[in-house]
mmCIF file of C-alpha atoms in Angstrom:
data_model
loop_
_atom_site.group_PDB
_atom_site.id
_atom_site.type_symbol
_atom_site.label_atom_id
_atom_site.label_comp_id
_atom_site.label_asym_id
_atom_site.label_seq_id
_atom_site.Cartn_x
_atom_site.Cartn_y
_atom_site.Cartn_z
ATOM 1 C CA ALA A 1 -8.937 123.566 -22.570
ATOM 2 C CA GLY A 2 -6.953 124.733 -25.570
ATOM 3 C CA LEU A 3 -6.449 120.951 -26.892
ATOM 4 C CA THR A 4 -6.508 120.614 -30.340
ATOM 5 C CA ARG A 5 -8.783 117.489 -31.788
ATOM 6 C CA LYS A 6 -5.472 115.810 -32.430
ATOM 7 C CA GLY A 7 -4.050 116.620 -29.008
ATOM 8 C CA LEU A 8 -7.146 115.156 -27.430
ATOM 9 C CA ILE A 9 -6.322 111.998 -29.188
ATOM 10 C CA MET A 10 -2.801 111.639 -28.572
ATOM 11 C CA ALA A 11 -3.766 112.237 -24.814
ATOM 12 C CA GLY A 12 -6.315 109.463 -25.077
ATOM 13 C CA LYS A 13 -3.679 106.826 -26.215
ATOM 14 C CA ASN A 14 -2.871 105.790 -22.732
ATOM 15 C CA ASN A 15 -6.525 106.195 -21.346
ATOM 16 C CA ALA A 16 -8.464 103.149 -20.564
ATOM 17 C CA LEU A 17 -12.026 104.737 -21.960
ATOM 18 C CA GLN A 18 -10.138 104.742 -25.249
ATOM 19 C CA LYS A 19 -8.975 101.458 -25.803
ATOM 20 C CA PRO A 20 -10.975 98.980 -27.465
ATOM 21 C CA VAL A 21 -12.649 96.164 -25.720
ATOM 22 C CA THR A 22 -14.214 93.142 -26.813
ATOM 23 C CA LEU A 23 -17.865 92.797 -25.798
ATOM 24 C CA SER A 24 -19.502 89.791 -24.562
ATOM 25 C CA PRO A 25 -22.553 88.759 -27.160
ATOM 26 C CA GLU A 26 -25.150 90.074 -24.319
ATOM 27 C CA LEU A 27 -23.572 93.246 -24.161
ATOM 28 C CA GLU A 28 -23.384 93.274 -28.130
ATOM 29 C CA ALA A 29 -27.223 92.870 -28.483
ATOM 30 C CA VAL A 30 -27.459 96.252 -26.747
ATOM 31 C CA CYS A 31 -24.171 98.393 -28.203
ATOM 32 C CA GLY A 32 -23.792 96.474 -31.482
ATOM 33 C CA LYS A 33 -20.988 94.393 -33.099
ATOM 34 C CA GLY A 34 -17.440 95.655 -31.237
ATOM 35 C CA PRO A 35 -15.028 96.338 -30.668
ATOM 36 C CA HIS A 36 -15.956 99.518 -29.027
ATOM 37 C CA THR A 37 -13.976 101.702 -26.485
ATOM 38 C CA ARG A 38 -15.615 101.683 -22.732
ATOM 39 C CA ALA A 39 -16.766 105.022 -23.597
ATOM 40 C CA GLN A 40 -18.562 104.197 -26.438
ATOM 41 C CA VAL A 41 -19.962 101.209 -24.492
ATOM 42 C CA THR A 42 -21.287 103.666 -21.749
ATOM 43 C CA SER A 43 -22.813 106.194 -24.855
ATOM 44 C CA LYS A 44 -24.667 103.282 -26.314
ATOM 45 C CA VAL A 45 -25.838 101.582 -22.992
ATOM 46 C CA TRP A 46 -27.149 104.862 -22.178
ATOM 47 C CA ASP A 47 -28.723 105.765 -25.597
ATOM 48 C CA HIS A 48 -30.861 102.206 -25.231
ATOM 49 C CA ILE A 49 -31.655 103.156 -21.571
ATOM 50 C CA LYS A 50 -33.221 106.490 -23.129
ATOM 51 C CA ALA A 51 -34.741 105.003 -26.294
ATOM 52 C CA ASN A 52 -36.591 102.182 -24.185
ATOM 53 C CA LYS A 53 -37.628 104.727 -21.714
ATOM 54 C CA LEU A 54 -35.781 102.326 -18.839
ATOM 55 C CA GLN A 55 -35.156 105.209 -16.431
ATOM 56 C CA ASP A 56 -37.597 104.913 -13.278
ATOM 57 C CA SER A 57 -40.003 107.504 -13.573
ATOM 58 C CA LYS A 58 -39.654 108.640 -9.998
ATOM 59 C CA ASP A 59 -35.893 108.118 -9.451
ATOM 60 C CA LYS A 60 -33.960 108.826 -12.635
ATOM 61 C CA ARG A 61 -30.921 107.222 -10.978
ATOM 62 C CA MET A 62 -32.642 103.769 -11.120
ATOM 63 C CA ILE A 63 -32.800 101.805 -14.255
ATOM 64 C CA ASN A 64 -35.370 99.077 -14.938
ATOM 65 C CA PRO A 65 -33.667 96.605 -17.588
ATOM 66 C CA ASP A 66 -35.540 95.394 -20.489
ATOM 67 C CA ASP A 67 -35.027 91.991 -21.865
ATOM 68 C CA LYS A 68 -31.671 92.747 -23.693
ATOM 69 C CA LEU A 69 -30.330 94.963 -21.216
ATOM 70 C CA GLY A 70 -31.276 92.423 -18.292
ATOM 71 C CA LYS A 71 -28.987 89.890 -20.056
ATOM 72 C CA VAL A 72 -26.020 92.372 -19.220
ATOM 73 C CA ILE A 73 -27.033 94.003 -15.476
ATOM 74 C CA GLY A 74 -29.318 91.263 -14.031
ATOM 75 C CA LYS A 75 -33.395 91.528 -14.147
ATOM 76 C CA ASP A 76 -33.774 93.800 -11.086
ATOM 77 C CA GLN A 77 -33.694 97.428 -11.054
ATOM 78 C CA ILE A 78 -30.089 98.792 -10.751
ATOM 79 C CA SER A 79 -28.638 102.101 -9.583
ATOM 80 C CA MET A 80 -27.031 103.761 -12.499
ATOM 81 C CA PHE A 81 -23.951 103.549 -10.065
ATOM 82 C CA LYS A 82 -23.918 100.075 -9.946
ATOM 83 C CA MET A 83 -24.796 99.271 -13.350
ATOM 84 C CA THR A 84 -21.115 100.489 -14.552
ATOM 85 C CA GLY A 85 -19.850 97.411 -12.872
ATOM 86 C CA ALA A 86 -22.162 94.995 -14.161
ATOM 87 C CA VAL A 87 -21.558 96.158 -17.809
ATOM 88 C CA SER A 88 -17.746 95.593 -17.054
ATOM 89 C CA LYS A 89 -18.017 92.306 -16.381
ATOM 90 C CA HIS A 90 -19.058 91.722 -20.264
ATOM 91 C CA MET A 91 -16.216 93.555 -21.474
ATOM 92 C CA SER A 92 -12.360 92.166 -22.105
#
């Protein structure tokens, strides 16, 4: 609150979410060519999930991966909380 846009950028210098990371080819297939920040990767993965209607209709916390996302997080249904860890393995 009360921070200017510049202040947010300055504050984010040491923030892990703002640091560009290298993506695996599998994750790039979902997010586009990197490098991206972790925050951008999370956002792009969710864009992919929503665009392809991969959230379980009964339990929105569960993700049903398509072929592209399955190469990153595995083929089986996964909780959105576990998905972050699976996606992290594709970033360096």
